[in-house]
Tab-separated table of C-alpha atoms and ligand atoms in Angstrom:
chain	number	residue	atom	x	y	z
X	1134	MET	CA	0.102	87.891	-20.145
X	1135	VAL	CA	-1.610	84.487	-19.337
X	1136	SER	CA	-4.888	84.045	-20.855
X	1137	GLN	CA	-7.986	83.284	-18.775
X	1138	LEU	CA	-8.128	79.894	-19.922
X	1139	GLN	CA	-4.716	79.165	-18.938
X	1140	ARG	CA	-5.492	80.693	-15.591
X	1141	LEU	CA	-8.585	78.373	-15.203
X	1142	VAL	CA	-7.187	74.779	-14.177
X	1143	PRO	CA	-9.238	71.761	-14.509
X	1144	CYS	CA	-10.427	70.029	-11.275
X	1145	PRO	CA	-8.736	66.595	-10.581
X	1146	THR	CA	-11.001	63.952	-10.089
X	1147	GLY	CA	-10.518	60.294	-8.636
X	1148	LEU	CA	-8.891	59.875	-5.190
X	1149	LEU	CA	-7.978	62.582	-2.575
X	1150	GLN	CA	-4.152	62.192	-2.856
X	1151	VAL	CA	-1.584	64.746	-2.774
X	1152	PRO	CA	1.313	63.718	-5.277
X	1153	ASP	CA	4.910	64.153	-4.290
X	1154	LEU	CA	6.776	67.149	-5.862
X	1155	PRO	CA	7.427	66.912	-9.545
X	1156	SER	CA	11.151	66.380	-10.227
X	1157	GLU	CA	11.512	69.308	-12.433
X	1158	GLU	CA	11.770	71.484	-9.836
X	1159	GLY	CA	13.265	74.873	-11.069
X	1160	ALA	CA	10.441	77.102	-11.878
X	1161	ALA	CA	7.763	75.703	-9.373
X	1162	PRO	CA	7.264	78.141	-6.496
X	1163	THR	CA	7.914	77.413	-3.000
X	1164	LEU	CA	4.495	78.198	-1.577
X	1165	SER	CA	1.152	77.336	-2.847
X	1166	LEU	CA	-1.713	78.879	-0.920
X	1167	ILE	CA	-5.241	77.580	-1.381
X	1168	ILE	CA	-8.132	79.896	-0.965
X	1169	PRO	CA	-11.438	77.861	-0.790
X	1170	THR	CA	-14.443	79.878	-1.655
X	1171	TYR	CA	-18.375	79.766	-1.668
X	1172	ASN	CA	-20.054	82.965	-2.395
X	1173	GLU	CA	-17.053	85.087	-1.383
X	1174	GLY	CA	-17.360	87.408	-4.265
X	1175	GLN	CA	-17.555	90.394	-2.077
X	1176	ASN	CA	-14.563	89.653	-0.374
X	1177	LEU	CA	-12.110	88.406	-3.101
X	1178	GLY	CA	-10.664	91.948	-4.232
X	1179	THR	CA	-9.697	92.854	-0.720
X	1180	LEU	CA	-8.425	89.494	0.100
X	1181	LEU	CA	-6.220	89.163	-2.828
X	1182	ASN	CA	-4.631	92.673	-2.411
X	1183	ALA	CA	-4.150	91.909	1.316
X	1184	LEU	CA	-2.435	88.526	0.093
X	1185	VAL	CA	-0.146	90.235	-2.460
X	1186	ALA	CA	0.784	92.982	0.058
X	1187	VAL	CA	2.072	90.173	2.606
X	1188	LEU	CA	3.572	87.687	0.124
X	1189	ASP	CA	5.233	89.839	-2.301
X	1190	PRO	CA	7.916	90.939	-0.123
X	1191	LEU	CA	8.358	87.551	1.599
X	1192	LEU	CA	8.564	85.439	-1.597
X	1193	PRO	CA	9.065	87.657	-4.387
X	1194	ASN	CA	7.840	85.856	-7.522
X	1195	ASP	CA	8.005	82.557	-5.577
X	1196	TYR	CA	4.387	81.637	-4.609
X	1197	GLU	CA	1.147	80.834	-5.967
X	1198	LEU	CA	-2.391	81.346	-5.093
X	1199	ILE	CA	-5.143	78.735	-6.025
X	1200	LEU	CA	-8.696	79.692	-5.674
X	1201	VAL	CA	-10.924	76.703	-5.259
X	1202	ASP	CA	-14.524	77.682	-5.862
X	1203	ASP	CA	-17.173	75.235	-5.540
X	1204	ASP	CA	-19.261	76.671	-8.688
X	1205	SER	CA	-20.673	79.582	-6.469
X	1206	PRO	CA	-23.943	80.908	-7.495
X	1207	ASP	CA	-22.445	84.546	-7.201
X	1208	LEU	CA	-19.595	83.298	-9.656
X	1209	THR	CA	-16.944	83.883	-7.271
X	1210	TRP	CA	-14.568	82.085	-9.754
X	1211	ARG	CA	-15.307	84.268	-12.524
X	1212	GLN	CA	-14.597	87.270	-10.488
X	1213	GLY	CA	-10.976	85.560	-9.517
X	1214	LEU	CA	-10.404	85.129	-13.397
X	1215	ALA	CA	-11.246	88.703	-13.879
X	1216	LEU	CA	-9.169	89.742	-11.034
X	1217	GLY	CA	-6.171	87.673	-12.223
X	1218	GLU	CA	-5.761	89.715	-15.153
X	1219	HIS	CA	-3.084	91.608	-12.749
X	1220	LEU	CA	-1.885	88.503	-10.814
X	1221	PRO	CA	0.030	86.133	-12.741
X	1222	GLN	CA	0.616	84.109	-9.431
X	1223	LEU	CA	-3.265	83.469	-9.390
X	1224	ARG	CA	-4.880	80.162	-10.646
X	1225	VAL	CA	-8.661	79.499	-10.317
X	1226	MET	CA	-10.472	76.252	-10.151
X	1227	ARG	CA	-14.247	76.031	-10.862
X	1228	ARG	CA	-15.176	72.803	-9.065
X	1229	GLN	CA	-18.494	71.095	-10.058
X	1230	GLY	CA	-19.990	68.119	-8.995
X	1231	GLU	CA	-18.308	67.709	-5.791
X	1232	ARG	CA	-18.525	70.004	-2.624
X	1233	GLY	CA	-17.176	70.701	0.662
X	1234	LEU	CA	-14.421	72.608	2.329
X	1235	SER	CA	-11.999	69.974	2.953
X	1236	SER	CA	-12.118	68.235	-0.249
X	1237	ALA	CA	-11.702	71.586	-2.032
X	1238	VAL	CA	-8.584	72.242	-0.042
X	1239	ILE	CA	-7.187	68.876	-1.049
X	1240	ARG	CA	-8.072	69.519	-4.644
X	1241	GLY	CA	-6.110	72.576	-4.477
X	1242	TRP	CA	-3.139	71.003	-3.240
X	1243	GLN	CA	-3.613	68.305	-5.819
X	1244	VAL	CA	-2.715	70.913	-8.733
X	1245	ALA	CA	-0.268	72.883	-6.336
X	1246	GLN	CA	3.291	72.954	-7.219
X	1247	GLY	CA	5.073	74.168	-4.237
X	1248	ARG	CA	6.865	72.467	-1.576
X	1249	ILE	CA	4.944	74.160	1.142
X	1250	LEU	CA	1.239	73.844	1.042
X	1251	GLY	CA	-1.149	76.379	2.739
X	1252	VAL	CA	-4.563	77.242	3.166
X	1253	ILE	CA	-6.521	80.547	4.315
X	1254	ASP	CA	-10.253	81.445	4.308
X	1255	ALA	CA	-11.530	84.048	1.778
X	1256	ASP	CA	-13.620	86.035	4.079
X	1257	LEU	CA	-11.005	87.909	5.904
X	1258	GLN	CA	-11.446	86.274	8.999
X	1259	HIS	CA	-7.876	84.984	8.953
X	1260	PRO	CA	-5.550	88.067	9.091
X	1261	PRO	CA	-3.112	87.545	6.154
X	1262	GLU	CA	-0.369	89.084	8.118
X	1263	VAL	CA	-0.044	86.142	10.186
X	1264	LEU	CA	1.194	84.178	6.940
X	1265	GLN	CA	4.687	85.773	7.742
X	1266	GLY	CA	4.806	83.921	11.140
X	1267	LEU	CA	3.564	80.555	9.601
X	1268	LEU	CA	6.079	80.760	6.588
X	1269	GLU	CA	9.074	81.529	9.238
X	1270	ALA	CA	7.871	78.459	11.374
X	1271	ILE	CA	7.751	76.066	8.269
X	1272	GLN	CA	11.095	77.642	6.830
X	1273	SER	CA	12.811	76.885	10.261
X	1274	GLY	CA	11.754	73.134	9.992
X	1275	ALA	CA	8.488	72.776	11.330
X	1276	ASP	CA	6.343	69.955	9.336
X	1277	LEU	CA	2.907	71.918	10.366
X	1278	ALA	CA	2.372	75.650	11.313
X	1279	VAL	CA	-0.997	76.182	12.416
X	1280	ALA	CA	-2.733	79.619	13.316
X	1281	SER	CA	-4.122	79.328	16.570
X	1282	ARG	CA	-6.989	81.278	18.496
X	1283	HIS	CA	-6.016	79.445	21.638
X	1284	VAL	CA	-2.118	80.676	22.143
X	1285	GLU	CA	-0.320	83.657	23.165
X	1286	GLY	CA	-1.548	86.462	20.723
X	1287	GLY	CA	-4.601	84.515	19.786
X	1288	GLY	CA	-8.348	84.940	20.391
X	1289	VAL	CA	-11.778	85.528	18.652
X	1290	SER	CA	-13.015	88.996	18.439
X	1291	GLU	CA	-16.714	89.379	19.393
X	1292	TRP	CA	-17.837	85.861	19.952
X	1293	SER	CA	-21.178	84.994	22.043
X	1294	LEU	CA	-20.769	82.820	25.098
X	1295	ALA	CA	-22.774	80.329	23.347
X	1296	ARG	CA	-20.692	80.368	20.428
X	1297	ARG	CA	-17.744	80.063	22.506
X	1298	ILE	CA	-19.214	77.038	24.429
X	1299	LEU	CA	-20.005	75.365	21.295
X	1300	SER	CA	-16.652	75.744	19.755
X	1301	ARG	CA	-14.979	74.576	22.981
X	1302	GLY	CA	-17.618	71.885	23.176
X	1303	ALA	CA	-16.753	70.413	19.781
X	1304	GLN	CA	-13.216	70.554	20.939
X	1305	THR	CA	-13.828	68.560	24.025
X	1306	LEU	CA	-15.934	65.872	22.238
X	1307	GLY	CA	-12.684	65.730	19.662
X	1308	LEU	CA	-10.412	65.020	22.548
X	1309	LEU	CA	-12.892	62.262	23.916
X	1310	ILE	CA	-13.043	60.567	20.647
X	1311	LEU	CA	-9.588	61.054	19.061
X	1312	PRO	CA	-7.175	62.535	21.739
X	1313	ARG	CA	-4.150	61.398	19.980
X	1314	VAL	CA	-4.934	63.512	16.946
X	1315	VAL	CA	-7.190	66.447	18.294
X	1316	GLY	CA	-4.755	66.816	21.408
X	1317	ARG	CA	-1.841	67.494	19.266
X	1318	VAL	CA	-2.638	71.075	18.760
X	1319	SER	CA	-4.238	73.808	20.912
X	1320	ASP	CA	-6.730	74.862	18.096
X	1321	PRO	CA	-7.520	71.660	16.053
X	1322	MET	CA	-10.509	73.538	14.333
X	1323	SER	CA	-8.233	75.934	12.694
X	1324	GLY	CA	-8.462	76.291	8.966
X	1325	PHE	CA	-5.385	78.482	8.521
X	1326	PHE	CA	-2.117	76.571	8.351
X	1327	MET	CA	0.791	75.568	6.367
X	1328	VAL	CA	2.156	72.343	5.821
X	1329	GLN	CA	5.363	70.650	4.350
X	1330	ARG	CA	4.190	68.678	1.076
X	1331	ALA	CA	6.386	65.816	2.068
X	1332	ALA	CA	4.610	65.567	5.409
X	1333	ILE	CA	1.072	64.679	3.623
X	1334	ALA	CA	2.063	63.457	-0.180
X	1335	GLY	CA	1.156	59.776	-0.383
X	1336	PRO	CA	-1.517	58.510	1.840
X	1337	ARG	CA	-5.037	58.524	0.539
X	1338	LEU	CA	-6.995	61.480	2.293
X	1339	ASN	CA	-10.792	61.076	3.039
X	1340	PRO	CA	-11.878	64.174	5.270
X	1341	LYS	CA	-15.714	64.809	5.813
X	1342	GLY	CA	-17.092	68.436	6.019
X	1343	TYR	CA	-15.154	71.249	7.454
X	1344	LYS	CA	-11.986	70.293	9.467
X	1345	ILE	CA	-9.322	69.644	6.816
X	1346	LEU	CA	-6.556	69.987	9.834
X	1347	LEU	CA	-7.981	66.932	11.430
X	1348	GLU	CA	-7.096	64.872	8.316
X	1349	VAL	CA	-3.688	66.556	7.888
X	1350	LEU	CA	-2.923	65.693	11.623
X	1351	GLY	CA	-4.433	62.356	11.493
X	1352	ARG	CA	-3.028	60.895	8.274
X	1353	GLY	CA	-0.008	62.889	7.715
X	1354	THR	CA	3.555	62.085	8.872
X	1355	ILE	CA	3.717	65.059	11.072
X	1356	ASP	CA	6.766	65.314	13.744
X	1357	THR	CA	7.234	69.093	14.476
X	1358	ILE	CA	4.211	71.311	14.826
X	1359	THR	CA	4.399	75.074	15.568
X	1360	GLU	CA	1.598	77.387	16.497
X	1361	VAL	CA	1.086	81.250	15.815
X	1362	GLY	CA	-1.343	83.142	17.603
X	1363	TYR	CA	-4.012	84.918	15.527
X	1364	VAL	CA	-7.116	86.869	16.406
X	1365	PHE	CA	-10.393	85.356	14.519
X	1366	GLN	CA	-11.670	88.470	12.963
X	1367	GLU	CA	-15.293	89.122	12.493
X	1368	ARG	CA	-16.715	88.513	8.983
X	1369	GLN	CA	-17.672	91.944	7.095
X	1370	GLU	CA	-18.911	90.833	3.983
X	1371	GLY	CA	-20.975	87.719	2.900
X	1372	SER	CA	-22.027	84.919	5.465
X	1373	SER	CA	-20.746	82.018	6.984
X	1374	LYS	CA	-21.250	78.514	5.297
X	1375	VAL	CA	-21.774	76.711	8.656
X	1376	THR	CA	-24.999	74.899	9.446
X	1377	GLY	CA	-25.687	72.237	11.883
X	1378	ARG	CA	-25.124	69.616	9.375
X	1379	GLN	CA	-21.039	70.791	10.038
X	1380	TYR	CA	-21.345	69.258	13.565
X	1381	PHE	CA	-22.673	65.965	12.458
X	1382	ASP	CA	-19.898	65.958	9.742
X	1383	TYR	CA	-17.238	66.734	12.490
X	1384	ILE	CA	-18.387	63.638	14.363
X	1385	HIS	CA	-18.542	61.632	11.439
X	1386	HIS	CA	-14.959	62.586	10.233
X	1387	LEU	CA	-13.581	61.883	13.882
X	1388	LEU	CA	-15.122	58.246	14.007
X	1389	ARG	CA	-13.675	57.692	10.634
X	1390	LEU	CA	-10.341	58.760	11.420
X	1391	ARG	CA	-10.593	56.763	14.416
X	1392	ALA	CA	-11.533	53.635	12.612
X	1393	GLY	CA	-8.743	54.204	9.750
X	1394	GLY	CA	-6.177	51.333	10.291
X	1395	ARG	CA	-3.265	53.717	10.018
X	1396	LEU	CA	-4.368	55.465	13.297
X	1397	SER	CA	-4.404	52.169	15.410
X	1398	HIS	CA	-0.851	52.881	16.686
X	1399	LEU	CA	-2.430	56.131	18.276
X	1400	HIS	CA	-4.636	54.231	20.886
X	1401	ARG	CA	-2.093	53.559	23.347
X	1402	ARG	CA	-2.322	50.731	26.327
X	1403	PHE	CA	-4.275	51.484	29.377
X	1404	PRO	CA	-2.150	53.684	31.544
X	1405	TRP	CA	-2.219	51.236	34.661
X	1406	GLN	CA	0.316	53.038	36.688
X	1407	ARG	CA	-1.609	56.226	36.419
X	1408	PHE	CA	-4.770	54.732	37.413
X	1409	LEU	CA	-3.361	53.059	40.520
X	1410	ARG	CA	-1.700	56.281	41.653
X	1411	PHE	CA	-5.257	58.065	40.770
X	1412	GLY	CA	-6.859	55.436	42.920
X	1413	LEU	CA	-4.556	56.001	45.908
X	1414	VAL	CA	-4.973	59.545	45.733
X	1415	GLY	CA	-8.737	59.153	45.579
X	1416	LEU	CA	-8.528	57.196	48.865
X	1417	SER	CA	-6.609	59.915	50.737
X	1418	GLY	CA	-9.429	62.081	49.635
X	1419	VAL	CA	-11.954	59.994	51.356
X	1420	VAL	CA	-10.012	60.134	54.604
X	1421	VAL	CA	-9.587	64.027	54.209
X	1422	ASP	CA	-13.514	64.140	53.508
X	1423	MET	CA	-14.409	61.931	56.487
X	1424	ALA	CA	-12.167	63.795	58.949
X	1425	ILE	CA	-13.342	67.274	57.735
X	1426	LEU	CA	-17.060	66.131	58.266
X	1427	TYR	CA	-16.451	64.701	61.502
X	1428	LEU	CA	-14.719	67.742	62.562
X	1429	LEU	CA	-17.419	70.140	61.188
X	1430	HIS	CA	-20.340	68.318	61.972
X	1431	THR	CA	-19.727	66.391	64.965
X	1432	THR	CA	-17.202	68.530	66.750
X	1433	LEU	CA	-18.389	72.005	66.020
X	1434	GLY	CA	-21.970	71.123	65.523
X	1435	LEU	CA	-22.574	72.576	61.681
X	1436	PRO	CA	-25.334	71.333	59.775
X	1437	LEU	CA	-24.814	68.061	57.899
X	1438	THR	CA	-25.114	69.322	54.260
X	1439	ARG	CA	-23.065	72.176	54.528
X	1440	SER	CA	-20.541	70.351	56.462
X	1441	LYS	CA	-20.423	67.804	53.916
X	1442	ILE	CA	-20.073	70.351	50.915
X	1443	VAL	CA	-17.102	72.050	52.626
X	1444	ALA	CA	-15.620	68.537	53.403
X	1445	ALA	CA	-16.032	67.345	49.833
X	1446	GLU	CA	-14.467	70.538	48.145
X	1447	ILE	CA	-11.415	70.213	50.619
X	1448	ALA	CA	-11.081	66.624	49.654
X	1449	ILE	CA	-11.249	67.796	46.002
X	1450	PHE	CA	-8.487	70.385	46.490
X	1451	ASN	CA	-6.497	67.580	48.296
X	1452	ASN	CA	-6.890	65.126	45.491
X	1453	PHE	CA	-5.966	67.818	43.036
X	1454	VAL	CA	-2.558	68.642	44.541
X	1455	TRP	CA	-1.613	65.011	44.972
X	1456	ASN	CA	-2.579	64.339	41.362
X	1457	ASP	CA	-0.984	67.338	39.775
X	1458	ALA	CA	2.143	66.583	41.582
X	1459	TRP	CA	2.451	62.925	41.548
X	1460	THR	CA	-0.110	61.126	39.252
X	1461	PHE	CA	0.238	63.508	36.341
X	1462	ALA	CA	3.602	65.141	37.505
X	1463	ASP	CA	5.198	64.765	33.928
X	1464	VAL	CA	2.266	66.604	32.332
X	1465	SER	CA	2.191	69.500	34.826
X	1466	LEU	CA	5.970	69.799	34.612
X	1467	ARG	CA	5.327	70.841	30.835
X	1468	GLN	CA	2.611	73.212	31.868
X	1469	ARG	CA	3.983	75.294	34.795
X	1470	GLY	CA	2.656	78.623	36.040
X	1471	TRP	CA	-0.358	79.424	38.163
X	1472	PRO	CA	-2.830	80.213	35.481
X	1473	ALA	CA	-2.183	76.916	33.926
X	1474	ARG	CA	-2.281	75.031	37.189
X	1475	PHE	CA	-5.611	76.987	38.012
X	1476	LYS	CA	-7.247	75.983	34.895
X	1477	ARG	CA	-6.400	72.181	35.424
X	1478	PHE	CA	-7.905	72.643	38.998
X	1479	LEU	CA	-11.134	74.006	37.480
X	1480	LYS	CA	-11.584	71.241	35.141
X	1481	PHE	CA	-10.679	68.766	37.792
X	1482	ASN	CA	-13.457	70.298	40.000
X	1483	LEU	CA	-16.108	70.329	37.376
X	1484	ILE	CA	-15.328	66.719	36.461
X	1485	CYS	CA	-15.486	65.352	40.018
X	1486	LEU	CA	-18.799	67.499	40.515
X	1487	GLY	CA	-20.014	65.539	37.807
X	1488	GLY	CA	-18.676	62.433	39.023
X	1489	LEU	CA	-20.455	63.152	42.107
X	1490	VAL	CA	-23.877	63.523	40.628
X	1491	LEU	CA	-23.054	60.224	38.613
X	1492	ASN	CA	-22.537	58.563	41.998
X	1493	VAL	CA	-25.751	59.467	43.461
X	1494	LEU	CA	-27.747	58.604	40.381
X	1495	VAL	CA	-25.870	54.882	39.992
X	1496	LEU	CA	-26.396	54.533	43.827
X	1497	ASN	CA	-30.086	54.860	43.375
X	1498	LEU	CA	-30.195	52.793	40.123
X	1499	VAL	CA	-28.241	49.905	41.890
X	1500	TYR	CA	-29.959	50.275	45.274
X	1501	ASN	CA	-33.475	50.457	43.852
X	1502	LEU	CA	-33.512	48.494	40.947
X	1503	ILE	CA	-30.979	45.731	41.116
X	1504	PHE	CA	-30.107	44.720	44.713
X	1505	GLY	CA	-32.986	45.990	46.590
X	1506	GLN	CA	-33.123	47.771	50.002
X	1507	ARG	CA	-30.605	45.623	51.800
X	1508	TRP	CA	-27.417	46.209	49.872
X	1509	ALA	CA	-26.909	49.904	50.040
X	1510	TYR	CA	-23.226	49.587	50.743
X	1511	LEU	CA	-22.510	47.369	47.865
X	1512	ALA	CA	-24.462	49.451	45.444
X	1513	ASN	CA	-22.552	52.388	46.537
X	1514	LEU	CA	-19.190	50.573	46.136
X	1515	ILE	CA	-20.303	49.725	42.797
X	1516	ALA	CA	-21.060	53.465	42.422
X	1517	ILE	CA	-17.625	54.379	43.470
X	1518	GLY	CA	-15.901	52.067	40.995
X	1519	LEU	CA	-17.818	53.483	38.184
X	1520	VAL	CA	-17.040	57.070	39.266
X	1521	THR	CA	-13.299	56.342	39.860
X	1522	ILE	CA	-13.094	55.256	36.117
X	1523	TRP	CA	-15.172	58.380	34.942
X	1524	ASN	CA	-13.278	60.807	36.996
X	1525	PHE	CA	-9.756	59.386	35.820
X	1526	TRP	CA	-10.666	58.897	32.420
X	1527	LEU	CA	-11.883	62.519	31.880
X	1528	ASN	CA	-9.254	64.036	33.787
X	1529	LEU	CA	-6.539	62.130	31.822
X	1530	LYS	CA	-8.260	63.232	28.570
X	1531	LEU	CA	-8.985	66.993	29.589
X	1532	SER	CA	-7.391	68.126	32.604
X	1533	TRP	CA	-4.000	66.893	32.220
X	1534	ARG	CA	-3.280	66.964	28.733
X	1535	VAL	CA	-0.436	68.541	26.582
X	1536	THR	CA	-0.309	69.608	22.989
X	1537	GLN	CA	2.878	68.174	20.980
X	1538	VAL	CA	3.828	71.719	19.974
X	1539	LYS	CA	7.327	72.633	20.541
L	2804	LIG	N1	-14.753	75.419	-1.877
L	2804	LIG	C1	-15.696	75.844	-1.033
L	2804	LIG	N2	-16.684	74.718	-0.688
L	2804	LIG	N3	-15.254	76.603	-0.118
L	2804	LIG	C2	-15.991	76.837	1.113
L	2804	LIG	C3	-17.061	75.763	1.424
L	2804	LIG	C4	-17.432	74.701	0.252
L	2804	LIG	O1	-18.080	73.803	0.405
L	2804	LIG	N4	-17.724	76.091	2.578
L	2804	LIG	C5	-17.159	77.289	3.105
L	2804	LIG	N5	-15.836	77.462	2.075
L	2804	LIG	C6	-15.231	78.480	2.370
L	2804	LIG	C7	-15.612	79.917	2.557
L	2804	LIG	O2	-15.991	80.523	1.389
L	2804	LIG	C8	-14.586	80.647	3.474
L	2804	LIG	O3	-13.619	81.258	2.370
L	2804	LIG	C9	-13.996	79.543	4.206
L	2804	LIG	O4	-14.325	78.227	3.410
L	2804	LIG	C10	-14.746	79.452	5.576
L	2804	LIG	O5	-15.966	79.131	5.687
L	2804	LIG	P1	-17.021	79.996	6.432
L	2804	LIG	O6	-18.284	79.472	6.232
L	2804	LIG	O7	-16.860	81.296	6.680
L	2804	LIG	O8	-16.379	79.276	7.924
L	2804	LIG	P2	-16.252	79.862	9.454
L	2804	LIG	O9	-15.742	81.369	9.472
L	2804	LIG	O10	-17.735	79.523	10.165
L	2804	LIG	O11	-15.394	78.672	10.071
L	2804	LIG	C11	-14.186	78.718	10.040
L	2804	LIG	O12	-13.736	78.323	11.300
L	2804	LIG	C12	-12.639	77.990	11.596
L	2804	LIG	C13	-12.299	78.476	12.888
L	2804	LIG	O13	-12.857	77.733	13.864
L	2804	LIG	C14	-13.540	77.754	8.871
L	2804	LIG	O14	-12.997	78.564	7.952
L	2804	LIG	C15	-12.268	77.353	9.543
L	2804	LIG	O15	-11.189	77.251	8.548
L	2804	LIG	C16	-11.805	78.010	10.670
L	2804	LIG	O16	-10.463	78.145	11.268
L	2805	LIG	MN1	-15.556	82.351	7.780
């Protein structure tokens, strides 16, 4: 029997850096799974039972569980120690003086002994059965295996529309600030994953807030990624620790990763060829728009506004088809099928609509404030130029994007 004192591991201090595996391998377990907790006393017993039930058959005597508790007022850590009486594979870290989900996970990895490092929430929102798929993915050679809500078999249980929009909005923002990191996986917000130690050992990690996976993707040496779908469960006990603060932390974290020198290779040169094609397609759209407008309004005598709306939508459709088949052909080829295509079309449509609003705004601004009334057409030209860049950039980042998952 291990005594409670041995089970309680001291918290590392200093830089957040995951060490290489110590050379005397032999006794070390294959997998180290971190369970970050803050006031999760009510969930701990159920969670540990479930984890053992899943992992014992997969890795008999070959894994460890590391609870990293930030000195919770409900004494989760002490409960961990008590429950650990029957779980030799459990160690408990009581962290004082430092706080936050991401750094808790790294502190856990720092004392971990496994070749594979993992993390799972303590509140049972991450179904433990999914660990099997993650483990299989890593054992077949992936550097990183992420449980994702946004691939086949994935989802959220009972989220309100507002929450879904907020979650997707955060992801969209991430795609705009740091596309080469956030865009690598379908669910960059996931806090449920496994990674090869070798892929993240070494570099100094410096996460902010909640999203540890961003740090792994951004600073690790990750080549192959696999995703496993899972349904994010409703919390039954305890409460979420997310506050508005986490949104600011998230943006701060993204900006910090973007500024980090190691990531500079992730900013590619401006894609001129695509931009040129996009521009040509845009011109074809102008021709379509004009022709339809002429047909509906002048020839058939329909009202101007209605004619223009129909003409614009047909032009947008025209542009989408060409961009999908030509400008972004390489991307579309990797995302075949009608549902995916329809999704791209919807995004393209929304972005173009936003572009139209922007066009009108810029036109008015330039016309009224800068050049005066005589230069309407010059003002429109400037507006069109700006909107083209807007449309191109957003569509590049959002509509025609692919993850790097095999
Ligand atoms: N040690 C420590 N320190 N643990 C923490 C802290 C902290 O400051 N804050 C939260 N935790 C623990 C919680 O106790 C729980 O086990 C886990 O981290 C997740 O916290 P929740 O507050 O339940 O987060 P959530 O359910 O809203 O957010 C989850 O959303 C993502 C999906 O978008 C996060 O858990 C992500 O990991 C998850 O993938
Ligand atoms: Mn939760």
